[in-house]
XYZ file of C-alpha atoms in Angstrom:
342
model
C 143.740 -18.477 -210.523
C 143.707 -15.615 -213.343
C 143.582 -16.790 -216.744
C 145.643 -13.625 -217.782
C 149.171 -14.480 -218.090
C 151.605 -12.283 -215.749
C 154.446 -13.705 -218.236
C 154.269 -15.029 -221.883
C 157.451 -16.225 -223.390
C 157.818 -16.558 -227.518
C 160.397 -17.606 -229.358
C 163.143 -17.565 -226.520
C 166.626 -18.576 -227.529
C 169.890 -18.030 -225.812
C 173.125 -19.321 -227.794
C 176.571 -19.294 -226.348
C 179.269 -19.183 -228.899
C 181.844 -21.647 -229.362
C 185.197 -20.235 -229.524
C 188.552 -22.163 -231.214
C 192.304 -20.916 -231.328
C 194.568 -18.205 -230.460
C 192.177 -15.441 -231.850
C 188.907 -16.858 -230.153
C 187.231 -17.493 -233.616
C 183.805 -18.479 -233.147
C 183.391 -22.309 -234.464
C 179.686 -22.743 -233.772
C 176.808 -22.116 -231.305
C 175.754 -23.995 -228.002
C 172.090 -23.919 -228.321
C 171.249 -23.807 -224.414
C 167.852 -22.486 -225.107
C 166.005 -23.176 -228.446
C 162.681 -21.609 -229.512
C 161.038 -22.150 -226.206
C 157.278 -20.691 -225.536
C 155.789 -20.728 -222.042
C 152.959 -18.631 -220.159
C 152.388 -18.335 -216.472
C 149.102 -17.318 -215.194
C 148.780 -14.737 -212.107
C 149.065 -16.932 -208.848
C 150.047 -20.074 -210.797
C 153.246 -22.221 -210.417
C 154.572 -23.468 -213.785
C 157.029 -26.652 -212.794
C 159.925 -26.828 -215.496
C 161.619 -30.126 -215.178
C 164.054 -31.629 -217.223
C 167.664 -33.536 -216.842
C 170.978 -31.561 -215.940
C 172.169 -29.569 -219.265
C 168.544 -29.233 -220.502
C 168.380 -25.800 -220.179
C 166.132 -25.230 -217.457
C 168.374 -22.740 -215.327
C 169.145 -20.842 -218.592
C 165.267 -20.195 -219.261
C 164.882 -18.845 -215.594
C 167.834 -16.502 -215.839
C 166.797 -15.218 -219.175
C 163.550 -14.209 -217.845
C 165.059 -12.454 -215.112
C 167.761 -10.984 -217.842
C 170.431 -12.159 -215.744
C 171.198 -13.269 -218.924
C 170.265 -11.363 -222.280
C 168.593 -13.778 -224.636
C 169.952 -14.226 -228.160
C 166.253 -13.690 -229.472
C 162.888 -13.924 -228.427
C 160.194 -11.858 -226.449
C 159.547 -12.147 -222.540
C 156.213 -10.331 -222.097
C 155.863 -9.303 -218.353
C 152.682 -7.834 -216.510
C 154.382 -5.143 -214.160
C 152.392 -3.103 -211.697
C 149.109 -1.402 -213.190
C 148.847 -4.081 -215.563
C 151.508 -2.680 -217.648
C 153.418 -5.236 -220.189
C 157.272 -4.706 -220.624
C 159.281 -6.807 -222.818
C 162.421 -7.942 -220.669
C 164.236 -8.943 -223.407
C 164.102 -5.549 -224.856
C 164.722 -3.213 -221.811
C 167.949 -1.107 -221.314
C 169.708 -1.798 -218.173
C 167.989 1.649 -216.955
C 164.725 0.030 -217.581
C 165.833 -3.122 -216.096
C 166.488 -1.619 -212.673
C 162.927 -0.105 -212.349
C 161.528 -3.451 -213.073
C 163.520 -5.885 -211.314
C 162.174 -5.271 -207.820
C 158.851 -7.103 -209.380
C 160.868 -10.463 -210.469
C 162.999 -11.842 -208.097
C 165.010 -15.266 -207.798
C 165.295 -18.295 -204.923
C 168.766 -19.734 -205.624
C 169.647 -23.474 -205.402
C 172.211 -23.609 -202.755
C 171.373 -21.758 -199.426
C 175.079 -21.493 -198.170
C 176.680 -20.318 -201.499
C 174.135 -17.722 -202.587
C 174.210 -16.056 -198.948
C 177.311 -13.631 -198.608
C 178.947 -15.272 -195.490
C 180.581 -11.602 -194.171
C 177.260 -10.186 -194.441
C 174.505 -10.441 -191.716
C 171.069 -11.222 -192.499
C 169.854 -7.680 -192.084
C 172.557 -7.001 -194.639
C 171.569 -9.788 -196.951
C 167.589 -9.154 -196.757
C 167.788 -5.480 -197.006
C 170.280 -5.398 -199.908
C 167.409 -5.321 -202.507
C 165.165 -2.788 -200.541
C 168.538 -0.654 -200.807
C 169.119 -1.029 -204.423
C 165.506 -0.220 -205.197
C 165.325 2.578 -202.922
C 162.398 1.255 -201.139
C 163.312 1.802 -197.432
C 166.219 2.769 -195.313
C 167.465 2.927 -192.025
C 164.817 2.080 -189.215
C 162.011 1.229 -191.844
C 164.415 -0.970 -193.389
C 165.259 -2.691 -190.292
C 161.643 -3.125 -189.739
C 160.730 -4.725 -193.085
C 163.673 -7.301 -192.637
C 162.357 -8.003 -189.239
C 158.927 -8.532 -190.510
C 159.996 -10.958 -193.623
C 162.033 -12.702 -191.240
C 158.576 -13.723 -189.272
C 156.882 -14.233 -192.431
C 159.457 -16.928 -193.160
C 159.418 -18.558 -189.793
C 162.278 -17.320 -188.507
C 162.864 -14.872 -185.227
C 163.549 -11.260 -186.010
C 165.918 -11.217 -183.302
C 168.513 -12.797 -185.408
C 169.160 -10.054 -187.547
C 172.878 -9.734 -186.641
C 173.457 -13.325 -187.065
C 175.611 -14.174 -190.025
C 174.641 -17.321 -192.126
C 176.836 -19.607 -190.738
C 174.811 -19.927 -187.672
C 172.042 -21.428 -189.148
C 171.095 -24.544 -190.573
C 170.484 -25.491 -194.234
C 166.479 -24.971 -194.321
C 166.995 -21.535 -192.058
C 169.383 -20.461 -194.979
C 166.965 -21.160 -197.645
C 164.054 -19.441 -195.434
C 166.615 -16.194 -195.470
C 166.932 -16.648 -199.464
C 162.958 -16.889 -199.586
C 162.902 -13.744 -197.321
C 165.429 -11.939 -199.713
C 163.273 -12.794 -202.706
C 160.358 -11.507 -201.091
C 161.738 -8.322 -199.850
C 160.524 -5.821 -203.194
C 157.162 -7.484 -203.139
C 157.803 -9.031 -206.485
C 154.887 -10.559 -208.679
C 157.131 -13.249 -210.029
C 159.352 -15.703 -208.275
C 161.791 -17.686 -210.262
C 162.812 -20.713 -208.103
C 165.633 -22.572 -208.977
C 165.808 -25.861 -207.733
C 165.178 -24.387 -204.292
C 164.998 -27.472 -202.217
C 167.468 -29.889 -203.880
C 170.304 -29.392 -201.625
C 167.925 -30.310 -198.246
C 166.869 -32.972 -196.823
C 163.423 -34.503 -197.285
C 161.655 -33.175 -194.235
C 163.273 -29.946 -194.563
C 161.963 -30.094 -198.623
C 158.709 -30.377 -197.277
C 158.658 -27.750 -194.867
C 159.822 -25.013 -197.783
C 157.351 -26.056 -200.301
C 154.630 -25.477 -197.841
C 156.060 -22.231 -196.993
C 156.359 -21.214 -200.738
C 152.638 -22.382 -201.039
C 151.570 -20.313 -198.001
C 153.355 -17.315 -199.244
C 151.880 -17.667 -202.649
C 148.463 -17.632 -201.370
C 149.414 -14.638 -199.049
C 151.073 -12.444 -201.379
C 149.527 -13.539 -204.597
C 152.877 -14.587 -206.037
C 153.443 -16.404 -209.347
C 156.019 -19.077 -209.620
C 158.359 -20.769 -212.225
C 159.589 -23.542 -210.211
C 162.855 -25.189 -211.773
C 163.570 -28.810 -210.626
C 164.783 -32.503 -211.656
C 162.857 -34.143 -208.842
C 159.217 -34.815 -210.171
C 157.753 -35.936 -207.135
C 158.724 -32.537 -205.644
C 157.173 -30.702 -208.898
C 153.894 -32.526 -208.540
C 153.392 -31.434 -204.982
C 153.927 -27.609 -205.953
C 152.811 -27.080 -209.153
C 149.463 -26.271 -211.282
C 151.294 -26.981 -214.646
C 154.025 -28.828 -215.544
C 156.529 -28.035 -218.691
C 159.192 -30.826 -219.711
C 162.572 -29.683 -221.122
C 164.914 -31.622 -223.206
C 168.187 -30.073 -224.808
C 166.834 -26.365 -225.036
C 163.320 -27.187 -226.223
C 160.079 -27.750 -224.446
C 158.825 -31.286 -225.295
C 155.550 -31.171 -223.236
C 153.628 -29.065 -221.192
C 150.284 -29.976 -219.667
C 148.221 -29.580 -216.240
C 149.934 -31.385 -213.641
C 147.482 -34.503 -213.315
C 147.295 -34.616 -217.149
C 151.247 -34.891 -217.421
C 151.639 -37.531 -214.293
C 148.756 -39.519 -215.272
C 148.536 -39.598 -219.344
C 151.976 -38.502 -220.654
C 152.222 -38.268 -224.228
C 155.963 -37.602 -225.066
C 158.183 -40.806 -224.402
C 160.761 -38.485 -222.862
C 158.151 -37.621 -220.034
C 157.384 -41.234 -219.713
C 160.759 -41.816 -219.107
C 161.008 -39.403 -216.341
C 157.734 -40.509 -214.378
C 159.265 -43.943 -214.177
C 162.122 -42.721 -212.196
C 160.053 -41.531 -209.500
C 159.746 -43.563 -206.577
C 156.367 -44.718 -205.005
C 155.537 -44.981 -201.533
C 153.346 -48.348 -201.978
C 156.091 -51.424 -202.204
C 152.982 -53.575 -203.451
C 153.107 -51.340 -206.539
C 155.140 -52.608 -209.502
C 156.594 -50.260 -212.099
C 159.074 -50.539 -214.953
C 161.877 -48.139 -214.600
C 162.837 -46.692 -218.246
C 166.503 -46.501 -218.375
C 167.354 -44.233 -221.096
C 170.325 -45.074 -223.553
C 173.200 -42.921 -223.771
C 173.522 -39.525 -222.559
C 171.392 -35.918 -223.095
C 172.363 -34.848 -226.669
C 175.122 -32.154 -227.006
C 173.451 -29.081 -227.546
C 176.366 -27.431 -229.660
C 175.675 -30.533 -231.950
C 171.869 -31.747 -231.662
C 170.794 -34.887 -233.578
C 168.959 -34.490 -237.047
C 164.834 -34.470 -236.508
C 163.534 -35.303 -232.983
C 166.242 -34.599 -230.615
C 165.176 -37.302 -228.336
C 165.071 -39.904 -231.092
C 168.500 -41.422 -230.208
C 167.255 -42.241 -226.634
C 163.561 -43.352 -227.599
C 162.146 -46.755 -227.477
C 159.337 -45.899 -229.983
C 161.964 -44.354 -232.861
C 160.639 -44.934 -236.425
C 162.126 -43.207 -239.405
C 160.494 -40.196 -239.560
C 161.932 -39.112 -235.905
C 165.356 -39.330 -237.743
C 164.395 -37.049 -240.349
C 161.577 -34.464 -239.352
C 161.496 -32.341 -236.169
C 158.078 -32.857 -234.688
C 156.399 -29.329 -233.791
C 154.869 -28.583 -230.308
C 150.943 -29.291 -230.893
C 147.893 -29.593 -228.816
C 147.220 -33.269 -228.695
C 144.431 -32.951 -226.183
C 142.873 -30.066 -224.502
C 145.275 -27.941 -222.495
C 148.287 -30.707 -223.334
C 151.100 -29.831 -225.700
C 153.612 -32.314 -226.895
C 156.531 -32.474 -229.448
C 156.033 -36.006 -230.954
C 155.399 -37.323 -234.126
C 153.230 -40.291 -232.681
C 151.732 -38.947 -229.486
C 148.039 -39.884 -230.364
C 149.122 -43.624 -231.230
C 151.324 -44.316 -228.097
C 150.112 -45.512 -224.837
C 152.363 -44.371 -222.279
C 152.687 -45.295 -218.663
C 152.186 -42.421 -216.176
C 152.663 -42.370 -212.506
C 151.030 -45.197 -210.584
C 149.242 -43.054 -207.945
C 145.504 -41.666 -208.308
C 144.970 -38.196 -209.315
C 144.658 -35.608 -206.972
C 141.330 -35.609 -205.290
C 140.310 -38.867 -206.900
């Protein structure tokens, strides 16, 4: 893994207006993403986790410019090591850059057009980018089908003829079609059964090695994130609250929200006793977040300063950043398993 970041996001914000009345007057803002900073190195997988509504998918869509950010920069290293700011590119400039960054969607059925054949679906990105046509396009799609573990002879079948796992392989082939450098995988295995999840995760890791891919892997299942990620970032109400190397975060968490998420991860050993931390209430409303630390209404370690002052994201140990006033003082429970390679 190279230390040179292929993606560097700084101060990313995405606000959605809250409108009211017949004249649709703007009365507030939903802060779906609020000052997010992250980096992904070439060849690295960064896992992005958090509850539903934390802003994970919005971050991914802003990075790919499916949504235009409200503020911030998205520095993306494209071919020939040229850096572009995805947040500032015009539509014309985006068309030239988009083949180098693609997405794998969550639901492998609804993300594939049922009226199109597999040749049409996987070949569409090649047509839009003017990378191939005719026999060359068909050969490329046939090759991609074999790369993801499907048979090329099924190119003219429709999505309904495939199982859920096979449909997700087709989605992976579509994401690979234009030889991207970065893939945003948005909950790519959450709609699949456990055995099929493992197959898709192993496929993604094999493809990463073969094609030198970098991944932003968005998920809510920490056991899946542990399997595939090099580093993990935890989001809560539009903000990154902790980011660290995988084993650091899983076994030595520094933020109470991370501790609570880890407590929900099932352990395969029935003899291991683990306290499940049940967070009170619901995730905060991004249109009306609480004062101070956004997590304080649900935190069992809350003190007065937490209600009044928002903690900055700071480095509390080498390579581990967290936004908690008491990160150095708290002794938080991590995952009960031993670190990888221990």
